[in-house]
PDB file of C-alpha atoms in Angstrom:
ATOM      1  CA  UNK A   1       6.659  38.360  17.718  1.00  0.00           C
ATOM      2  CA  UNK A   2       7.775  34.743  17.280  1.00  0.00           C
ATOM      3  CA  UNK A   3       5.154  31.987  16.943  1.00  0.00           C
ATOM      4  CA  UNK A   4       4.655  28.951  19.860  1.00  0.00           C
ATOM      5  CA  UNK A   5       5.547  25.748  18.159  1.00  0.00           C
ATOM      6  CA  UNK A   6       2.317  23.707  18.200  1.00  0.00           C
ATOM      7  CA  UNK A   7       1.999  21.168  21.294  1.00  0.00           C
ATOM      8  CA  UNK A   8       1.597  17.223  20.724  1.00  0.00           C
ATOM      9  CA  UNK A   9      -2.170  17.881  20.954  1.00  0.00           C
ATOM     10  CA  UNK A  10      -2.466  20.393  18.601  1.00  0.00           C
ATOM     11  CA  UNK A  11      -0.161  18.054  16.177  1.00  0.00           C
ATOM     12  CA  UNK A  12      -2.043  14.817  17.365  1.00  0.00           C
ATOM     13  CA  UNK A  13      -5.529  17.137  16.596  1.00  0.00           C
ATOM     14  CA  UNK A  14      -4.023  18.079  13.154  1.00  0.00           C
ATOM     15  CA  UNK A  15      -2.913  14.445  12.097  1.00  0.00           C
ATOM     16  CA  UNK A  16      -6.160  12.900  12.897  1.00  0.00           C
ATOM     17  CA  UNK A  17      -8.123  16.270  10.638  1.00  0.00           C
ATOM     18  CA  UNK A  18      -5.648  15.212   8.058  1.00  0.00           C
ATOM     19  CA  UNK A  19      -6.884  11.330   8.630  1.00  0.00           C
ATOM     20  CA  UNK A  20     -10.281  12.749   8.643  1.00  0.00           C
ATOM     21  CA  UNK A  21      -9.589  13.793   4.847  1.00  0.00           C
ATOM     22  CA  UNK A  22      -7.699  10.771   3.209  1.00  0.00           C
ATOM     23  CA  UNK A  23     -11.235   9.278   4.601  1.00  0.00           C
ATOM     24  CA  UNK A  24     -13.498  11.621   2.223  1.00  0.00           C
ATOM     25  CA  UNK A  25     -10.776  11.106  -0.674  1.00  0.00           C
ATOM     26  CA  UNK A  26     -10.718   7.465  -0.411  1.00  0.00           C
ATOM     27  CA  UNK A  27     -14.561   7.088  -0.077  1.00  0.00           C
ATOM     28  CA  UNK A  28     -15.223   9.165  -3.197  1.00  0.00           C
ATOM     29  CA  UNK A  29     -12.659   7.966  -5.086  1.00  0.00           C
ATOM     30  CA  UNK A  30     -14.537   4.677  -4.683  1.00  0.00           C
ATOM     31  CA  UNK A  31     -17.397   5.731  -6.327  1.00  0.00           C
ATOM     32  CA  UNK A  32     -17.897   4.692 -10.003  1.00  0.00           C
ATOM     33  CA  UNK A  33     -18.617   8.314 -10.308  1.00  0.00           C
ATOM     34  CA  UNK A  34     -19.434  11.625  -8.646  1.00  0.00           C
ATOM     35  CA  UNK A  35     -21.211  14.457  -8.798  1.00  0.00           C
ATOM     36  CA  UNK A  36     -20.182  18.041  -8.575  1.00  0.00           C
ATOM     37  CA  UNK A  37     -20.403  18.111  -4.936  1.00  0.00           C
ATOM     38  CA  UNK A  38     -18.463  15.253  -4.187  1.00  0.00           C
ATOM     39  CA  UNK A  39     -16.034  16.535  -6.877  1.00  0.00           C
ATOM     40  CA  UNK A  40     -15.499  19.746  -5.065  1.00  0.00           C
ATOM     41  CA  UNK A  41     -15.543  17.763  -1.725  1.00  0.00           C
ATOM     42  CA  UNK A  42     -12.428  15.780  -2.965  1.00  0.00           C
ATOM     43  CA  UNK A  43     -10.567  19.209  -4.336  1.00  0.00           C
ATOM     44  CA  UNK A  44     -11.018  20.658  -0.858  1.00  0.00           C
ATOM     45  CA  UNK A  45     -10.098  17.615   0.747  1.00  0.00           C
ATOM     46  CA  UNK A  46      -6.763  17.179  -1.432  1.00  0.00           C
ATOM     47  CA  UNK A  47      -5.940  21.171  -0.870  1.00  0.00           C
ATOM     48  CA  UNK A  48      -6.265  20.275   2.718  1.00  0.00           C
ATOM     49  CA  UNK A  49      -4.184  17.505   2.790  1.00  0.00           C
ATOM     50  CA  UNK A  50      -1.286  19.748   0.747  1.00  0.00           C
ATOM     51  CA  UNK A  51      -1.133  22.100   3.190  1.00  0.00           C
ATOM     52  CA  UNK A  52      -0.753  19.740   6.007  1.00  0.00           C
ATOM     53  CA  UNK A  53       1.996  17.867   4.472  1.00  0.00           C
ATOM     54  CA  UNK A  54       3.847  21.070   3.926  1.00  0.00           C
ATOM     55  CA  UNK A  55       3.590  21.821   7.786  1.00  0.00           C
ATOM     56  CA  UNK A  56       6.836  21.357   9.606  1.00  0.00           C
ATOM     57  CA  UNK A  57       6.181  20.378  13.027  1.00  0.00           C
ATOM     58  CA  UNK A  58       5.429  16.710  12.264  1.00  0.00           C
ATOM     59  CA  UNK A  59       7.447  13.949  14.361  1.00  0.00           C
ATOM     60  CA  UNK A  60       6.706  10.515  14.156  1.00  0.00           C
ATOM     61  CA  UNK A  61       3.603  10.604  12.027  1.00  0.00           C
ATOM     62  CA  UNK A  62       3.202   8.656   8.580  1.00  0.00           C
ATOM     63  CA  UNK A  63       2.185  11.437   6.085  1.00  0.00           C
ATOM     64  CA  UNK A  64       2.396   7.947   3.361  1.00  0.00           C
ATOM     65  CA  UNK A  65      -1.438   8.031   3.691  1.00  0.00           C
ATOM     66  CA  UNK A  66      -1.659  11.543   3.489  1.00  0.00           C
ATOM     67  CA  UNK A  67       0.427  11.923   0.112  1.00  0.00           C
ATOM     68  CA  UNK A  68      -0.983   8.724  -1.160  1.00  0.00           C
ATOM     69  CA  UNK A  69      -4.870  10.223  -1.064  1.00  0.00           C
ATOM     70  CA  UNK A  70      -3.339  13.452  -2.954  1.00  0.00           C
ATOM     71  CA  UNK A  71      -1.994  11.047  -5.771  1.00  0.00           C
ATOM     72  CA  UNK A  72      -5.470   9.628  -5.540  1.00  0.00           C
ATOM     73  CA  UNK A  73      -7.489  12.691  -5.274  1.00  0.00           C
ATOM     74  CA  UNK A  74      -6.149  14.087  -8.279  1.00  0.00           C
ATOM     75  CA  UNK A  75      -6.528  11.164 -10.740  1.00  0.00           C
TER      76      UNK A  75
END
Protein backbone atom coordinates (compact mmCIF):
# COMPACT_ATOMS: atom_id res chain seq x y z
CA UNK A 1 0.00 0.00 0.00
CA UNK A 2 1.97 3.07 -1.10
CA UNK A 3 1.11 6.49 0.38
CA UNK A 4 -0.48 9.65 -1.96
CA UNK A 5 2.10 12.34 -1.92
CA UNK A 6 0.38 15.29 -0.18
CA UNK A 7 -1.33 17.92 -2.68
CA UNK A 8 -0.22 21.77 -2.73
CA UNK A 9 -3.11 22.32 -0.27
CA UNK A 10 -2.31 19.93 2.09
CA UNK A 11 1.51 21.34 1.88
CA UNK A 12 0.22 25.05 1.67
CA UNK A 13 -2.20 23.89 4.98
CA UNK A 14 0.96 22.39 6.64
CA UNK A 15 3.36 25.46 5.99
CA UNK A 16 0.99 27.96 7.28
CA UNK A 17 0.37 25.27 10.85
CA UNK A 18 4.09 25.41 10.87
CA UNK A 19 3.83 29.50 10.56
CA UNK A 20 1.16 29.21 13.07
CA UNK A 21 3.98 27.85 15.55
CA UNK A 22 7.16 30.07 14.91
CA UNK A 23 4.17 32.64 15.98
CA UNK A 24 3.68 31.02 19.64
CA UNK A 25 7.66 30.55 19.83
CA UNK A 26 8.43 34.00 18.93
CA UNK A 27 5.68 35.56 21.17
CA UNK A 28 6.86 33.66 24.25
CA UNK A 29 10.21 33.93 23.69
CA UNK A 30 9.48 37.66 24.04
CA UNK A 31 8.40 37.47 27.33
CA UNK A 32 10.86 38.47 30.12
CA UNK A 33 9.67 35.24 31.50
CA UNK A 34 7.14 32.41 31.45
CA UNK A 35 5.33 30.26 33.27
CA UNK A 36 4.98 26.55 33.09
CA UNK A 37 2.30 26.70 30.62
CA UNK A 38 3.82 28.84 28.26
CA UNK A 39 7.00 26.77 28.82
CA UNK A 40 5.32 23.62 27.76
CA UNK A 41 3.48 25.65 25.00
CA UNK A 42 6.95 26.52 23.46
CA UNK A 43 8.30 22.64 23.85
CA UNK A 44 5.23 21.54 21.90
CA UNK A 45 5.51 24.21 19.56
CA UNK A 46 9.39 23.51 18.84
CA UNK A 47 8.56 19.48 18.63
CA UNK A 48 6.09 20.58 16.08
CA UNK A 49 8.15 22.57 14.13
CA UNK A 50 10.96 19.46 14.10
CA UNK A 51 8.79 17.27 12.67
CA UNK A 52 7.70 19.51 9.94
CA UNK A 53 11.10 20.38 8.87
CA UNK A 54 11.93 16.74 8.63
CA UNK A 55 8.90 16.27 6.15
CA UNK A 56 9.97 15.78 2.59
CA UNK A 57 7.41 17.05 0.37
CA UNK A 58 8.34 20.73 0.74
CA UNK A 59 8.96 22.82 -2.64
CA UNK A 60 9.46 26.30 -2.63
CA UNK A 61 8.79 27.09 0.99
CA UNK A 62 11.39 28.93 3.39
CA UNK A 63 11.72 26.50 6.38
CA UNK A 64 14.62 29.64 7.56
CA UNK A 65 11.76 30.76 9.89
CA UNK A 66 10.87 27.48 10.84
CA UNK A 67 14.52 26.34 11.96
CA UNK A 68 15.24 29.76 13.22
CA UNK A 69 12.16 29.54 16.02
CA UNK A 70 13.70 25.93 16.97
CA UNK A 71 17.16 27.68 17.66
CA UNK A 72 14.99 30.12 19.54
CA UNK A 73 12.67 27.84 21.26
CA UNK A 74 15.30 25.98 22.81
CA UNK A 75 17.47 28.77 24.29
Amino acid sequence: MSVEPPTAAEIAQSYSAALDSVTVITDLMALSSRDADQTASVARNVEHLELMVAKDYWTTEDLEPLNSAITAGKA
